[in-house]
PDB file of C-alpha atoms in Angstrom:
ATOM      1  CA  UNK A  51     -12.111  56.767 -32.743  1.00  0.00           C
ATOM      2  CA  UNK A  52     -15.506  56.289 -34.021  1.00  0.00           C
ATOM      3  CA  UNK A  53     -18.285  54.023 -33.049  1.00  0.00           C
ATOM      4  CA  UNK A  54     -17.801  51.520 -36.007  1.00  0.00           C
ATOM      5  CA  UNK A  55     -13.865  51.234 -35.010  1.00  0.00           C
ATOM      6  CA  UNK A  56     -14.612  50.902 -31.669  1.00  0.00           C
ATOM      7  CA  UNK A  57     -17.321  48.065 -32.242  1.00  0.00           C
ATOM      8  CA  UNK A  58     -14.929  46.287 -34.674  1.00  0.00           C
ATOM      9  CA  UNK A  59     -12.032  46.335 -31.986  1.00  0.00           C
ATOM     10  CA  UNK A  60     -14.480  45.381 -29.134  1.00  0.00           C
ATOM     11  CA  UNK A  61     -15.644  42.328 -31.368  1.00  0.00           C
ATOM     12  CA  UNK A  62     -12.348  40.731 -32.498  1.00  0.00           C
ATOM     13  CA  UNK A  63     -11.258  41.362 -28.582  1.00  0.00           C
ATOM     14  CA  UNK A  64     -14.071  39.335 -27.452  1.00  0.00           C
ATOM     15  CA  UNK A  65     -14.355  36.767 -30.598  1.00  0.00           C
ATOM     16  CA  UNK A  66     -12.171  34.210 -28.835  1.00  0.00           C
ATOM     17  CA  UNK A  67     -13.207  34.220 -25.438  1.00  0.00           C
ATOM     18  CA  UNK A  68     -16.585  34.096 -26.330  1.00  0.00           C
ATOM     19  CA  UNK A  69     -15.842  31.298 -28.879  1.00  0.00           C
ATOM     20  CA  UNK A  70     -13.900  29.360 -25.949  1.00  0.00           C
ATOM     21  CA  UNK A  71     -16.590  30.117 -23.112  1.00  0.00           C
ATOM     22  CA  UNK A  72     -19.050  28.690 -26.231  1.00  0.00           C
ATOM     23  CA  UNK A  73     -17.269  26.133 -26.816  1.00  0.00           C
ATOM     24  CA  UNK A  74     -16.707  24.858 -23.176  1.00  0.00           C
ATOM     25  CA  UNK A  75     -20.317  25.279 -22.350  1.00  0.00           C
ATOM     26  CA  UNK A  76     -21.147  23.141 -25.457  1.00  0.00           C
ATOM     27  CA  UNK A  77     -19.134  20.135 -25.092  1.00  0.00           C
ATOM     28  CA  UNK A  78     -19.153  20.351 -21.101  1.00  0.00           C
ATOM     29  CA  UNK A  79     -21.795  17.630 -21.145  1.00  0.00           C
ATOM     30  CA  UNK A  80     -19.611  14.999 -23.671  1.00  0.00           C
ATOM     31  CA  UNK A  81     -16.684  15.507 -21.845  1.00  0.00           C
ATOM     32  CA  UNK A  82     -17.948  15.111 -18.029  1.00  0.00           C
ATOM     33  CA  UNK A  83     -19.916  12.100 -18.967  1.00  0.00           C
ATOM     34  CA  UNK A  84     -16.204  10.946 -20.615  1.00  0.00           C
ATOM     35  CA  UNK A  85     -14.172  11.356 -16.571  1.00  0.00           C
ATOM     36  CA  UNK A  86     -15.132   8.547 -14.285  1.00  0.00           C
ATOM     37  CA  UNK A  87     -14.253   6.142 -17.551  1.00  0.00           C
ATOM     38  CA  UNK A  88     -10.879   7.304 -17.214  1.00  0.00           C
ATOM     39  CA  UNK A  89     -11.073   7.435 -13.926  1.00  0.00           C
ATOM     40  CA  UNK A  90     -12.078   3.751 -14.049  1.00  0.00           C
ATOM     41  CA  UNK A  91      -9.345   3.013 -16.153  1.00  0.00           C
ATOM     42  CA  UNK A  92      -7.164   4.297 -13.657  1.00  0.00           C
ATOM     43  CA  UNK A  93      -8.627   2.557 -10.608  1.00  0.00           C
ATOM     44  CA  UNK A  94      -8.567  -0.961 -12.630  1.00  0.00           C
ATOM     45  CA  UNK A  95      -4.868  -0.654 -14.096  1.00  0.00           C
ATOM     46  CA  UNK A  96      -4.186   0.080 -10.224  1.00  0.00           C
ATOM     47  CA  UNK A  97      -6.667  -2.947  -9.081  1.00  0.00           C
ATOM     48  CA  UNK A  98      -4.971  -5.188 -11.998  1.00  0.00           C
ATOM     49  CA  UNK A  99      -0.969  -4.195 -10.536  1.00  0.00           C
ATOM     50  CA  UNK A 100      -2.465  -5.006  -7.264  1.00  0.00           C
ATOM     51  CA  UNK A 101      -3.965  -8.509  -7.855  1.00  0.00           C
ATOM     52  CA  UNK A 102       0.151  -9.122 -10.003  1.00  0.00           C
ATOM     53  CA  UNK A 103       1.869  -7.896  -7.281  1.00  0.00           C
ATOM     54  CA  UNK A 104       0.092 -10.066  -4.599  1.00  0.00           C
ATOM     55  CA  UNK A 105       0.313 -13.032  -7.196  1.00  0.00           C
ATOM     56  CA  UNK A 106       4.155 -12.161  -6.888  1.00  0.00           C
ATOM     57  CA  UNK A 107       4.415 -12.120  -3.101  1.00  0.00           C
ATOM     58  CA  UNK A 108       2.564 -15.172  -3.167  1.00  0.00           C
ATOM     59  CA  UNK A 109       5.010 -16.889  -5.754  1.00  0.00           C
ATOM     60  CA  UNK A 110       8.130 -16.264  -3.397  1.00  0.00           C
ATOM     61  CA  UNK A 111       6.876 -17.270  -0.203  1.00  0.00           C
ATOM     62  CA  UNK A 112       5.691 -20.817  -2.031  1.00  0.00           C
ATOM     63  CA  UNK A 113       9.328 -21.184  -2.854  1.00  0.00           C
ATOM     64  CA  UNK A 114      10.257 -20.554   0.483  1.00  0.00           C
ATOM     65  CA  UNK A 115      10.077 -23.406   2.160  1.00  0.00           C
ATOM     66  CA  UNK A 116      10.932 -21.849   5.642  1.00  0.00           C
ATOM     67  CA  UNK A 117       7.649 -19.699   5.213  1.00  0.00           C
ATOM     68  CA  UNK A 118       4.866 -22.201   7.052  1.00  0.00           C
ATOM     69  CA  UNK A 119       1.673 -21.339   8.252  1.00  0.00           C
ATOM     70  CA  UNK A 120       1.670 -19.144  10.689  1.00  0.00           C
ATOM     71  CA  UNK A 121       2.515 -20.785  14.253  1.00  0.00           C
ATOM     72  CA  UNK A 122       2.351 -18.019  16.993  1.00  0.00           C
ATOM     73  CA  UNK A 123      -0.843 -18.576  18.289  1.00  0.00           C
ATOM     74  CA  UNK A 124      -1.436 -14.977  18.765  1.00  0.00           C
ATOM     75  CA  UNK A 125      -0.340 -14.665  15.258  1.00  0.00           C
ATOM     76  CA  UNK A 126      -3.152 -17.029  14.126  1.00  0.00           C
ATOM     77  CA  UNK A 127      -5.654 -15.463  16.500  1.00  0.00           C
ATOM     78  CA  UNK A 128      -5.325 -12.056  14.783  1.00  0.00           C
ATOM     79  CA  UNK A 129      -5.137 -13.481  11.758  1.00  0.00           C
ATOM     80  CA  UNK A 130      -8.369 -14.909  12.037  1.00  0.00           C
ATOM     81  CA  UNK A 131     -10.126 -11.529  13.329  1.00  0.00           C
ATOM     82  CA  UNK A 132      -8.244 -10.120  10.227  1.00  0.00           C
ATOM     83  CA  UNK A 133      -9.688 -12.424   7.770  1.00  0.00           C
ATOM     84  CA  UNK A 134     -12.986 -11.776   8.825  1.00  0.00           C
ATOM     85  CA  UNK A 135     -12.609  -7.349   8.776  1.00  0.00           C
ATOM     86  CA  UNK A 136     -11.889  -8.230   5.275  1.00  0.00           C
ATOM     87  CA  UNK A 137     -15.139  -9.534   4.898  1.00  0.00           C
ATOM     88  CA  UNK A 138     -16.660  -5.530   5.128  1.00  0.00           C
ATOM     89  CA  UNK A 139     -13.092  -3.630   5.511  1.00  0.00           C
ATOM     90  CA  UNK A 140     -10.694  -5.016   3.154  1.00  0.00           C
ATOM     91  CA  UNK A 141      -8.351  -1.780   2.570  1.00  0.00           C
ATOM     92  CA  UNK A 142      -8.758  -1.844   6.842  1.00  0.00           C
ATOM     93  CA  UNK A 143      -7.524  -5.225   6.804  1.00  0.00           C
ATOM     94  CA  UNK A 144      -4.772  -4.898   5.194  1.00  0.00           C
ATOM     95  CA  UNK A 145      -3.812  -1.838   6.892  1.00  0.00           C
ATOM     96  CA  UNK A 146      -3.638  -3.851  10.203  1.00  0.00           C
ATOM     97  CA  UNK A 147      -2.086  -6.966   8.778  1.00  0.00           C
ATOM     98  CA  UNK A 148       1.278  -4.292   8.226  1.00  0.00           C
ATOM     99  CA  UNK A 149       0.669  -3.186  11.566  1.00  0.00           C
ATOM    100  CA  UNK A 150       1.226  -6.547  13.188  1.00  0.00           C
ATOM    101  CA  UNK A 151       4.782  -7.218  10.609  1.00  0.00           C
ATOM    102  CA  UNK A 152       5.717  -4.117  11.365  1.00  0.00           C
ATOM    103  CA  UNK A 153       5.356  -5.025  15.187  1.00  0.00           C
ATOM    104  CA  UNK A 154       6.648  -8.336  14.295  1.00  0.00           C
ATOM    105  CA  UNK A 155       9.742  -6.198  13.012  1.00  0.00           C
ATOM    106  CA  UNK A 156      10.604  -3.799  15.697  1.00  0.00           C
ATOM    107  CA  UNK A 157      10.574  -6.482  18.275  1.00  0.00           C
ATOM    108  CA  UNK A 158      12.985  -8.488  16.228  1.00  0.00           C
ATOM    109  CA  UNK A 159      15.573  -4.910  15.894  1.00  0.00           C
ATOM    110  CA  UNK A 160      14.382  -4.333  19.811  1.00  0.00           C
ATOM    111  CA  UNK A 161      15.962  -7.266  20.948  1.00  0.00           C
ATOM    112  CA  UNK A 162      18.727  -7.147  19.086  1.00  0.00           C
ATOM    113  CA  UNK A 163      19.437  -3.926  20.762  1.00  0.00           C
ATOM    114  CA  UNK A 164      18.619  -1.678  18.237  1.00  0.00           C
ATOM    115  CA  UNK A 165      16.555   1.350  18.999  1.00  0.00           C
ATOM    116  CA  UNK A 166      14.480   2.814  15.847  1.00  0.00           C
ATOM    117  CA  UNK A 167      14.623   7.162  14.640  1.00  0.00           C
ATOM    118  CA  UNK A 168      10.108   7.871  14.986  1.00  0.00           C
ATOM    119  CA  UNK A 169      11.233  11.281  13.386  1.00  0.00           C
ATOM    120  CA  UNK A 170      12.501   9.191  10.837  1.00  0.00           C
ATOM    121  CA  UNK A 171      10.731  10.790   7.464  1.00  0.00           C
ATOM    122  CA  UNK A 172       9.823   6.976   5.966  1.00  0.00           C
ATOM    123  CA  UNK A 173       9.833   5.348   9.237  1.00  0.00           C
ATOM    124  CA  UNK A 174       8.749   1.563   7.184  1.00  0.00           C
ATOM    125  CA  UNK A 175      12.070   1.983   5.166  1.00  0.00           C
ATOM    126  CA  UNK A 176      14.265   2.336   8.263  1.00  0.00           C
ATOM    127  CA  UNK A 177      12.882  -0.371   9.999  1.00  0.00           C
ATOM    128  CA  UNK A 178      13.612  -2.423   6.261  1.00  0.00           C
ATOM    129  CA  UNK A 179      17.141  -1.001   6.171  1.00  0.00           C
ATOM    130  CA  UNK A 180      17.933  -2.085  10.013  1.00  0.00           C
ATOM    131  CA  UNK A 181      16.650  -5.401   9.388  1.00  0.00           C
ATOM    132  CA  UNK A 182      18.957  -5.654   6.045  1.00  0.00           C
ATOM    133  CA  UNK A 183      22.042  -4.070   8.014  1.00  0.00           C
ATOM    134  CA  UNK A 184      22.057  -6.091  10.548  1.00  0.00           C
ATOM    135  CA  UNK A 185      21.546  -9.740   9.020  1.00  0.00           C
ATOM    136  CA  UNK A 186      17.928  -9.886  10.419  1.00  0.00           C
ATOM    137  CA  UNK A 187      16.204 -11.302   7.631  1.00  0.00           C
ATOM    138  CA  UNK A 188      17.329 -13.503   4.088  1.00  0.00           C
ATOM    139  CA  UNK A 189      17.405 -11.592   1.421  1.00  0.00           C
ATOM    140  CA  UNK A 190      14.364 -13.147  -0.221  1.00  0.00           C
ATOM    141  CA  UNK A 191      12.570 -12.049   3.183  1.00  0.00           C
ATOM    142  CA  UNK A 192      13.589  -8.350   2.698  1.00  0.00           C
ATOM    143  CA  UNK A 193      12.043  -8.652  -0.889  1.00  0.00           C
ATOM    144  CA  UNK A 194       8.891 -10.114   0.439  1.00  0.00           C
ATOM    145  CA  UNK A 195       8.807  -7.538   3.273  1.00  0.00           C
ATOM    146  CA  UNK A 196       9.474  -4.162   0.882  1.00  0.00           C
ATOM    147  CA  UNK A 197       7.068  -5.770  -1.533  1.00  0.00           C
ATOM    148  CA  UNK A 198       4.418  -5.880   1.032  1.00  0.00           C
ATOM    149  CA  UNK A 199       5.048  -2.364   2.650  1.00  0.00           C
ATOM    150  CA  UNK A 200       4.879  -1.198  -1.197  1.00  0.00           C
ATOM    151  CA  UNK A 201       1.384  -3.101  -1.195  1.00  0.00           C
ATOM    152  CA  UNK A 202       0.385  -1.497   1.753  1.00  0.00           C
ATOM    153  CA  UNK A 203       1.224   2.018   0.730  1.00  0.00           C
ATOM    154  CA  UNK A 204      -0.911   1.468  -2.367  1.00  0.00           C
ATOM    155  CA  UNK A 205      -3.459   0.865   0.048  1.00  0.00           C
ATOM    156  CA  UNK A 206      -3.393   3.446   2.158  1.00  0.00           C
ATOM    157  CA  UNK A 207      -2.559   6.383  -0.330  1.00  0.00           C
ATOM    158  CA  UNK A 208      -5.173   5.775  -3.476  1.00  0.00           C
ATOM    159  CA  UNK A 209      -8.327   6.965  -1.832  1.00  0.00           C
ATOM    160  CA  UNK A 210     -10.752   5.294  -4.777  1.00  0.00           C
ATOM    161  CA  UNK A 211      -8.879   2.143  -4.953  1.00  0.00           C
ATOM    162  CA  UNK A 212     -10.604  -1.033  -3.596  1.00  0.00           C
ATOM    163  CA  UNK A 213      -9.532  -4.062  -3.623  1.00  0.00           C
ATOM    164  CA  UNK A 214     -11.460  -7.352  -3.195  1.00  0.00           C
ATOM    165  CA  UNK A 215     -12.294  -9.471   0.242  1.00  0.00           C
ATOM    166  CA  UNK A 216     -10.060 -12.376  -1.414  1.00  0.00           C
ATOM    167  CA  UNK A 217      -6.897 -10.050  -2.147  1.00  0.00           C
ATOM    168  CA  UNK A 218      -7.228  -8.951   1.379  1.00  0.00           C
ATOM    169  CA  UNK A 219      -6.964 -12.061   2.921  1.00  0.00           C
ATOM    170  CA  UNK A 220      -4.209 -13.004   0.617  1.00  0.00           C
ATOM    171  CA  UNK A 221      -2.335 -10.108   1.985  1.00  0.00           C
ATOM    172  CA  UNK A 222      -3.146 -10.797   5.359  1.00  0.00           C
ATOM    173  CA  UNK A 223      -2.232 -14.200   4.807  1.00  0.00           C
ATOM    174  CA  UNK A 224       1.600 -13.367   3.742  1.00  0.00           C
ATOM    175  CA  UNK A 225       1.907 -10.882   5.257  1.00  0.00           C
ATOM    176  CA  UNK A 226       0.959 -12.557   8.870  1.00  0.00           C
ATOM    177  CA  UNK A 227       3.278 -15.615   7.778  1.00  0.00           C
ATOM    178  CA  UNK A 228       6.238 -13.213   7.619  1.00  0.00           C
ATOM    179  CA  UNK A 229       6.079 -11.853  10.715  1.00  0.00           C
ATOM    180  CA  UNK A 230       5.441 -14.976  11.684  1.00  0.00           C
ATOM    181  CA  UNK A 231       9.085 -16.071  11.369  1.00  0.00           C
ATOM    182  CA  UNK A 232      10.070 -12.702  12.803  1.00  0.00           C
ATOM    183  CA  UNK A 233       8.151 -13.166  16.011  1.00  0.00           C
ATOM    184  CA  UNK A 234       9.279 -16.631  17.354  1.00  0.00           C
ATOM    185  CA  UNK A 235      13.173 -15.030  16.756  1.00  0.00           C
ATOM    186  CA  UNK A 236      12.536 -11.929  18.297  1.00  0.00           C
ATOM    187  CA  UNK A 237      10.947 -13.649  21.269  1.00  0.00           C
ATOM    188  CA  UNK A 238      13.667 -16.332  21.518  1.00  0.00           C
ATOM    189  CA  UNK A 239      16.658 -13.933  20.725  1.00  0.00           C
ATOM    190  CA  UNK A 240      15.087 -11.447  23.387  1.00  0.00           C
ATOM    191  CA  UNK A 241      15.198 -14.216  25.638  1.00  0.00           C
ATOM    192  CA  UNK A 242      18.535 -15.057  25.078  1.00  0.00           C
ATOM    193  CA  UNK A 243      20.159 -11.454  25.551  1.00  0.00           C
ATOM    194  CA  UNK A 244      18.494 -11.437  28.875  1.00  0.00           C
ATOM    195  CA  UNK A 245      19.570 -14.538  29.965  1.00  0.00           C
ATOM    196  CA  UNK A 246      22.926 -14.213  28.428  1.00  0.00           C
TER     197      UNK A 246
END
């Protein structure tokens, strides 16, 4: 092989790389600048389902008329402190409004006598399931309660996503109203299995 062949072979070897490297290096610029658009994109389609989702929610429990405010005084207590963490903490506030259903929840299956699986995989759909299989909750309470755990998954899992002080409250609002009909039965039907 002479030099010439061996400079032609070594120059259509490198010829794309080089014109991809190139190429990369030129239009790195343009198409950094062009990310946290579509980011943004993303995180506002997400914000947008949010905000219709919630709306939704908020639809149902208006035609419920067994949802009131909430009555528990404990219930309005914490709902209170949770109103005002979404002040500088909304994503926080939410988070801890699905705490207190989900405690709402278990002490309705508790005293009913059922026990809950922890090393359950998707512990909030087994407490869901219980409360559908054994007559716990309507059926337009079970859609209220998945639709919030689906809110609150949203919430926890989408690391960019914020969501506004108002939409916060509004969660905490229905989500506290729900467990407020769970509580007052779980405290009275505790009371009546140890009575009874």
């Amino acid at each position: 092989m002479d030099w010439l062949t061996f400079i032609s072979n070594l120059v259509s070897a490198l010829a794309w790389p080089v014109a991809a490297v190139t190429g990369f290096l030129m239009l790195r610029k343009p198409v950094l600048a062009l990310l946290p658009g579509i980011t943004k994109v993303k995180i506002s389609e997400f914000e947008a389902e949010f905000a219709k989702d919630l709306q939704q929610i908020k639809r149902h429990t208006e035609a419920d008329s067994d949802i009131q405010a909430v009555q528990d005084k404990a219930l309005r207590s914490r709902g209170q402190e949770l109103s005002d963490m979404a002040t500088f903490g909304p994503k926080a506030a939410v988070l801890e409004a699905w705490i207190e259903l989900e405690t709402a929840a278990k002490s309705l299956l508790m005293a009913h006598g059922q026990s809950l699986d922890y090393n359950s995989r998707a512990p909030y759909l087994l407490i869901g399931q219980m409360l559908q299989d054994h007559d716990l909750l309507a059926n337009k309470d079970l859609t209220i309660y998945h639709e919030l755990r689906d809110l609150r998954n949203k919430v926890a899992h989408w690391d960019h996503f914020q969501i506004t002080t108002e939409q916060s409250r509004e969660y905490v609002k229905l989500a506290l109203q729900l467990a407020g009909k769970l509580v007052p039965r779980g405290a009275h039907q505790a009371k009546a299995v140890r009575t009874g």
